[in-house]
Coordinates of C-alpha atoms in Angstrom, one line a residue:
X251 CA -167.9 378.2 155.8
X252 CA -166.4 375.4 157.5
X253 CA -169.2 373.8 159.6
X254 CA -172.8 373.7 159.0
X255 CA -176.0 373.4 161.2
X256 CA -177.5 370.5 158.7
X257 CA -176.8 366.9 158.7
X258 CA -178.2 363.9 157.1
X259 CA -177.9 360.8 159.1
X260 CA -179.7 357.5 157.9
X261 CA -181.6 355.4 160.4
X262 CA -180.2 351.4 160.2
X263 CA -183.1 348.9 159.8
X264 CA -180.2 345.9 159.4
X265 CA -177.2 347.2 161.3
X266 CA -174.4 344.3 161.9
X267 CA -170.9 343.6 161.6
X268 CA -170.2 344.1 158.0
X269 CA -168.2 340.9 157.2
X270 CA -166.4 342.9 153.3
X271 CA -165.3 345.6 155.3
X272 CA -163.6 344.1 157.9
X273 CA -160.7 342.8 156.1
X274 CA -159.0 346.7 156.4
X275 CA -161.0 348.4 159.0
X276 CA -159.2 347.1 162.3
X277 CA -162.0 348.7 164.3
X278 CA -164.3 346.1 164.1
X279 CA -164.6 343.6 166.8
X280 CA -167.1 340.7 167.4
X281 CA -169.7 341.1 169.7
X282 CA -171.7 338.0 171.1
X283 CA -175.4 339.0 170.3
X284 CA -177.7 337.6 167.5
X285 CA -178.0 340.7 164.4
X286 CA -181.3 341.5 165.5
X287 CA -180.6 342.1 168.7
X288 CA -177.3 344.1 167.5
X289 CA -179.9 346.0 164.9
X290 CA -182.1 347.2 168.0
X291 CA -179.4 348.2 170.4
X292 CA -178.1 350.5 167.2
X293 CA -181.3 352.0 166.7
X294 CA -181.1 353.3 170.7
X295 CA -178.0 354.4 169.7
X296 CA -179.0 356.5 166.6
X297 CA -181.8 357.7 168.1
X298 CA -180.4 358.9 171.3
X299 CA -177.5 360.9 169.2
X300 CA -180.0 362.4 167.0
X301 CA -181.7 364.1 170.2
X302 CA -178.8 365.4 171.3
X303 CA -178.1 367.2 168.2
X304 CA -181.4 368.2 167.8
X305 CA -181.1 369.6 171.8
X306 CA -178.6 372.0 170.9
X307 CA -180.6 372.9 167.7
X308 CA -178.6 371.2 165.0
X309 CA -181.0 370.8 161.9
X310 CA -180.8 366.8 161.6
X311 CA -182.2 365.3 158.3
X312 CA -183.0 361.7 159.2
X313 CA -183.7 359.0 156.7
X314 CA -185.2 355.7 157.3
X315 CA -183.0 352.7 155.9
X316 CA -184.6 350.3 153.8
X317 CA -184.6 346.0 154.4
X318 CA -183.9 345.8 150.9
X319 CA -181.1 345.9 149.4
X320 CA -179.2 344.7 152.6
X321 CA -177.0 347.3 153.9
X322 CA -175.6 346.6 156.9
X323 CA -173.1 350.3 157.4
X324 CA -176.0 352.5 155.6
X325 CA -175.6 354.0 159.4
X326 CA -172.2 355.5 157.7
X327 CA -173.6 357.5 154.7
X328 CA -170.3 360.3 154.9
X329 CA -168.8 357.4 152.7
X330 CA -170.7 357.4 149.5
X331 CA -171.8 361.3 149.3
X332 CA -170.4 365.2 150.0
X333 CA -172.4 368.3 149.5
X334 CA -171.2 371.3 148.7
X335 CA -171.9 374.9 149.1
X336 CA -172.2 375.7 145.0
X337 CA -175.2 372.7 144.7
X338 CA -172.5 369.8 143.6
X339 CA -173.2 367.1 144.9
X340 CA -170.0 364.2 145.1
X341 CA -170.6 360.7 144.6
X342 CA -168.1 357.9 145.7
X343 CA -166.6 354.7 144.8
X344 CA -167.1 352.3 147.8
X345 CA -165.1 349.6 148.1
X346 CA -167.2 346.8 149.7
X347 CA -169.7 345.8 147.2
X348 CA -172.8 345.6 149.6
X349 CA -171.8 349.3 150.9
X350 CA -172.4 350.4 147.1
X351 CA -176.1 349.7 147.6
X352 CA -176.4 352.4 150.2
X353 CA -176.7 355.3 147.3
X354 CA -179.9 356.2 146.9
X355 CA -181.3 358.9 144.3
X356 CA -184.1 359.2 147.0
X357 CA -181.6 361.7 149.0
X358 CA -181.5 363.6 146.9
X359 CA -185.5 364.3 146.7
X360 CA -185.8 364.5 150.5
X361 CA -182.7 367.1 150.6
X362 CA -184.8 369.2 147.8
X363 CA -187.9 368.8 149.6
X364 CA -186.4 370.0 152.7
X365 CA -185.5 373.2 150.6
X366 CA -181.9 372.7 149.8
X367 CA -180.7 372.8 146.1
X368 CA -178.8 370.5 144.2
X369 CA -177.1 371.9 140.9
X370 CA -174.8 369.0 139.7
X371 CA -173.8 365.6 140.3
X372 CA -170.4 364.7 139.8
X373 CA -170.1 360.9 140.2
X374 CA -166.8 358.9 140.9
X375 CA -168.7 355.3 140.8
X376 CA -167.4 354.1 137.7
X377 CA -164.2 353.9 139.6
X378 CA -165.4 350.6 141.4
X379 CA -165.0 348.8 138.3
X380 CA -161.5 349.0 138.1
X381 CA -161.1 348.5 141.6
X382 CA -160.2 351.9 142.6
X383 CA -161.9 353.7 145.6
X384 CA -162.6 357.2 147.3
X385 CA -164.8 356.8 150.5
X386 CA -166.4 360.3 150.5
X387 CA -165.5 362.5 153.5
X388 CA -164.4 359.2 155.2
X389 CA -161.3 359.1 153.2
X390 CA -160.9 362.8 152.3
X391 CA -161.1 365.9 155.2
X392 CA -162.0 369.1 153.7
X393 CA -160.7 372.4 154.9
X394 CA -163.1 374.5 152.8
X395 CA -161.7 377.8 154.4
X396 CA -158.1 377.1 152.9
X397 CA -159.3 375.1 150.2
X398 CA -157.4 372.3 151.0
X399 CA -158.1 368.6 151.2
X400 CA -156.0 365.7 153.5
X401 CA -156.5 362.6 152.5
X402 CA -154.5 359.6 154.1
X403 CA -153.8 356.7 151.3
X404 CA -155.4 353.7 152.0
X405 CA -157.5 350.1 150.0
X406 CA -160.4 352.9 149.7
X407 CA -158.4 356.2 149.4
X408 CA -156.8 356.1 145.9
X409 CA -154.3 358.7 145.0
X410 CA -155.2 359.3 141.5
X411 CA -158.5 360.1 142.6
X412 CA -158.4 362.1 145.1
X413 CA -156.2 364.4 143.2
X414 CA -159.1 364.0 140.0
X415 CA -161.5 365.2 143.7
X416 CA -159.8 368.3 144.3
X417 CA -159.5 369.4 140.5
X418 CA -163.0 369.0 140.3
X419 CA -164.1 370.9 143.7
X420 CA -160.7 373.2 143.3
X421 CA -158.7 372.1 146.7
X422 CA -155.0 371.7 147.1
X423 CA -154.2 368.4 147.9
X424 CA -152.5 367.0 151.0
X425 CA -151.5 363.9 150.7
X426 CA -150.0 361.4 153.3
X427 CA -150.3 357.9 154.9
X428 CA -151.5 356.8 158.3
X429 CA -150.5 353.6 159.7
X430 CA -151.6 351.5 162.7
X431 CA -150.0 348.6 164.7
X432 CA -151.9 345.3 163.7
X433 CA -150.9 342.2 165.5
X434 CA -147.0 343.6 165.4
X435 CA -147.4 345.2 161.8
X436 CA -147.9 348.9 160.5
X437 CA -150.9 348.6 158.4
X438 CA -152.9 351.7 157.3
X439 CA -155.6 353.2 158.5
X440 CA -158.8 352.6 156.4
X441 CA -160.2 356.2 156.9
X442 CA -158.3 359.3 157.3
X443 CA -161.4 360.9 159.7
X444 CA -160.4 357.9 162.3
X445 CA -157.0 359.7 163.2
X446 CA -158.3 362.9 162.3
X447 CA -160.9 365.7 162.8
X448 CA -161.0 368.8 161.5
X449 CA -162.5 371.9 163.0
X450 CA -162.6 375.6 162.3
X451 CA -159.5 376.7 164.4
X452 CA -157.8 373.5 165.7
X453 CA -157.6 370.0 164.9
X454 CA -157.3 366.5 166.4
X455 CA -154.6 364.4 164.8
X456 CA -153.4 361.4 165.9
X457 CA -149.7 362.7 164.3
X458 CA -148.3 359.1 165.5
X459 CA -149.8 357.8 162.9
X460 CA -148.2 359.2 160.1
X461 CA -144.8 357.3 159.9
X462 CA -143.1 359.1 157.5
X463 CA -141.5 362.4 159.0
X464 CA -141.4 364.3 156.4
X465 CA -144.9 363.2 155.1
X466 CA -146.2 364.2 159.0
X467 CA -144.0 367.9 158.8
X468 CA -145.7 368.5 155.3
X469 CA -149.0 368.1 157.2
X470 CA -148.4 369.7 160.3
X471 CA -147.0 372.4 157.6
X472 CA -150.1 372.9 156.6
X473 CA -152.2 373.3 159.6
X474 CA -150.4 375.7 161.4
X475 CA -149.5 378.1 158.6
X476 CA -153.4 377.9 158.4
X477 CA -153.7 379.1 162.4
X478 CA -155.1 375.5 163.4
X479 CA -154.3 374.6 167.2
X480 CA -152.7 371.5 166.8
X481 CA -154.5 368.6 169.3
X482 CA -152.7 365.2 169.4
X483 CA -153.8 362.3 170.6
X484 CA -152.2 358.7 171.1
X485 CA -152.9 355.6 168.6
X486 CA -154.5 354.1 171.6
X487 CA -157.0 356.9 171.8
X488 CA -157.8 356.8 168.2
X489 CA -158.6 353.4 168.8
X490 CA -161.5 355.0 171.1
X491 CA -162.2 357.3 168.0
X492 CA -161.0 360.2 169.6
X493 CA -160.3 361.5 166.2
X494 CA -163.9 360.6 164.9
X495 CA -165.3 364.3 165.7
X496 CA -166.8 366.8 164.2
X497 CA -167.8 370.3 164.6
X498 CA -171.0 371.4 163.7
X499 CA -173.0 374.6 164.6
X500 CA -176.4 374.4 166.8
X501 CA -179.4 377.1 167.4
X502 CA -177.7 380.9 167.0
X503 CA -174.5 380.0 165.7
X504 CA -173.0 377.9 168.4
X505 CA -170.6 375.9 167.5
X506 CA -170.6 372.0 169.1
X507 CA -167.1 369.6 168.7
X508 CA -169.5 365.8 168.8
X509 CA -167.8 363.2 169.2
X510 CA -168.9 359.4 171.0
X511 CA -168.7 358.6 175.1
X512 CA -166.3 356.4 174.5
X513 CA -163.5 359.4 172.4
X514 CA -164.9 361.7 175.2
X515 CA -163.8 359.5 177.9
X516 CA -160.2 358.4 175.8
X517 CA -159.6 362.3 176.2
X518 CA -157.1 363.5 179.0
X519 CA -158.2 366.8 180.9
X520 CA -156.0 368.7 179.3
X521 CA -157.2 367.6 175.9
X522 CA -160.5 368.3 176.7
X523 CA -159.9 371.8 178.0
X524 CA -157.9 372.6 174.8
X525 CA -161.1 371.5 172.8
X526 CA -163.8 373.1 175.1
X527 CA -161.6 376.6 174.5
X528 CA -162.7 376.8 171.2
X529 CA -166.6 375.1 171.9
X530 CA -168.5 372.6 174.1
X531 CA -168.5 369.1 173.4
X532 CA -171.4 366.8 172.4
X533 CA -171.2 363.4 173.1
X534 CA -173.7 360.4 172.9
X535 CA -172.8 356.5 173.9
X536 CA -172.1 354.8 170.3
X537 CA -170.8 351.6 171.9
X538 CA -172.5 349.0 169.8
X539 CA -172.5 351.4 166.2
X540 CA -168.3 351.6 167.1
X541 CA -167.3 348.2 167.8
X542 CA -169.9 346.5 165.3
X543 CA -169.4 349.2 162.5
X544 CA -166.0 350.0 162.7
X545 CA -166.9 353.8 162.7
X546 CA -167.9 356.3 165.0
X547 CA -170.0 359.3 165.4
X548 CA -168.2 361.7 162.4
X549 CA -168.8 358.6 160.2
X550 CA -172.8 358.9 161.2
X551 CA -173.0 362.4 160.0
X552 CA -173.2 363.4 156.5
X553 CA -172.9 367.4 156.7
X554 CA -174.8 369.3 154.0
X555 CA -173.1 372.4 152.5
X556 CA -175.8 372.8 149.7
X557 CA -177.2 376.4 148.9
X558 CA -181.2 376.9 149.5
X559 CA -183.6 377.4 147.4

């Protein structure tokens, strides 16, 4: 199964501009508004996403944030944890040292009270202490059909690690990396999910991105040989997180591509009609969330694969 109807999103209580990780995410801007008010306008956000996935009848596990420890991109929790459809349970390697505070055992209580079962617990943290990092389903894209994994290098995407990843959960690893223009210079691309999104028959690649030509024919390779429709987009709409989607499934099996207002409205029509061929498209205003956090609405959404009880 590729997509699932249950996600786990965490409510911010302290949402701001998260001053360790913007040194390599080039998403983040400055915004003139004191943190509180920043915090609040968030919390609209959230709130007004969540109802549109519950709308369409996606199951949407919320969890409330807590003041303390601070955590300003708890919003974000895709980065520190993956669920998977045997009960194991991925733990990740964060590279800002606030963001490691966001793991909570608690999860995984509320995930077993809400009747879902968690077998094992395999638990990249120690990683951090030598510096290495592996931001969850932030830095890797699962394509649990073909079992394969992409995962564009990065500060928080190391390549040792994601390789020890997919031994582990048994994927074939695809491997590349994703630059963007910074001030005249190709820098990558902190997350691969920013330049792409990966659905059950097509996917959203910002294929500009990946320098290297042989690197982007190895990955373009792999999708179509897999029967993906290939949809590109332009750096500059990846800037609008066009490639920040995902597809999840609603009430009676419909399938939903969600995605912000501001990717939606990046999108040309032709784009849009290649993505509403294969579903309808969800989106939500995540205005403050994207240029605050750095991250957009497939970073909000942490999809859970896990077996009931």
């Amino acid at each position: 199964m590729q997509i699932t109807n249950t996600i786990l999103m965490i409510r911010p209580v302290s949402f701001r501009m998260n001053e360790q990780t913007a040194v390599n995410n080039y998403f983040m801007e400055d915004i003139d508004m004191k943190n509180q008010e920043i915090n609040q306008k968030a919390q609209e956000e959230f709130d007004a996403f969540v109802s549109t996935l519950k709308n369409k009848g996606v199951n949407v596990i919320v969890v409330e944030d807590t003041k303390e420890p601070d955590t300003p991109d708890s919003i974000f929790p895709n980065n520190w944890i993956s669920f998977h459809s045997n009960g194991t349970v991925g733990v990740y390697p964060m590279f800002a040292e606030n963001r490691r505070n966001e793991r909570r055992e608690d999860i995984f209580d509320t995930l077993e009270q809400n009747g879902f079962k968690i077998n094992d617990v395999i638990d990249y943290t120690s990683a951090e202490g030598e510096g290495l990092f592996l931001e969850g389903t932030g830095s890797i894209l699962i394509d649990r059909v073909n079992k394969k994994a992409y995962c564009a290098l990065s500060q928080r995407a190391d390549e040792d690690l994601f390789i020890e990843f997919c031994e582990d959960f048994d994927f074939f690893p695809v491997i590349f990396t994703a630059n963007q223009s910074v001030d005249g210079k190709r820098l990558p691309i902190y997350h691969t999910n920013v330049m792409m999104a990966l659905a059950e028959n097509f996917v959203v690649i910002c294929t500009d991105s990946i320098d290297d030509k042989k690197e982007r024919k190895n990955v373009l390779d792999h999708l179509k040989n897999d029967g993906k429709e290939i949809i590109s987009i332009t750096e500059k709409q990846m800037h609008h997180f066009a490639g920040n989607m995902l597809q999840v499934l609603g009430s009676e099996g419909h399938k939903y591509m969600v995605m912000s207002t501001a990717a939606y409205n990046s999108l040309t029509p032709q784009q849009i009609s290649q993505i509403e061929k294969h579903c309808p498209i969800l989106h939500s205003s995540l205005h403050t969330i994207e240029t605050c956090g750095g991250g957009s609405a497939r970073c909000m959404m942490a999809e859970v694969f896990l077996p009931k009880v």
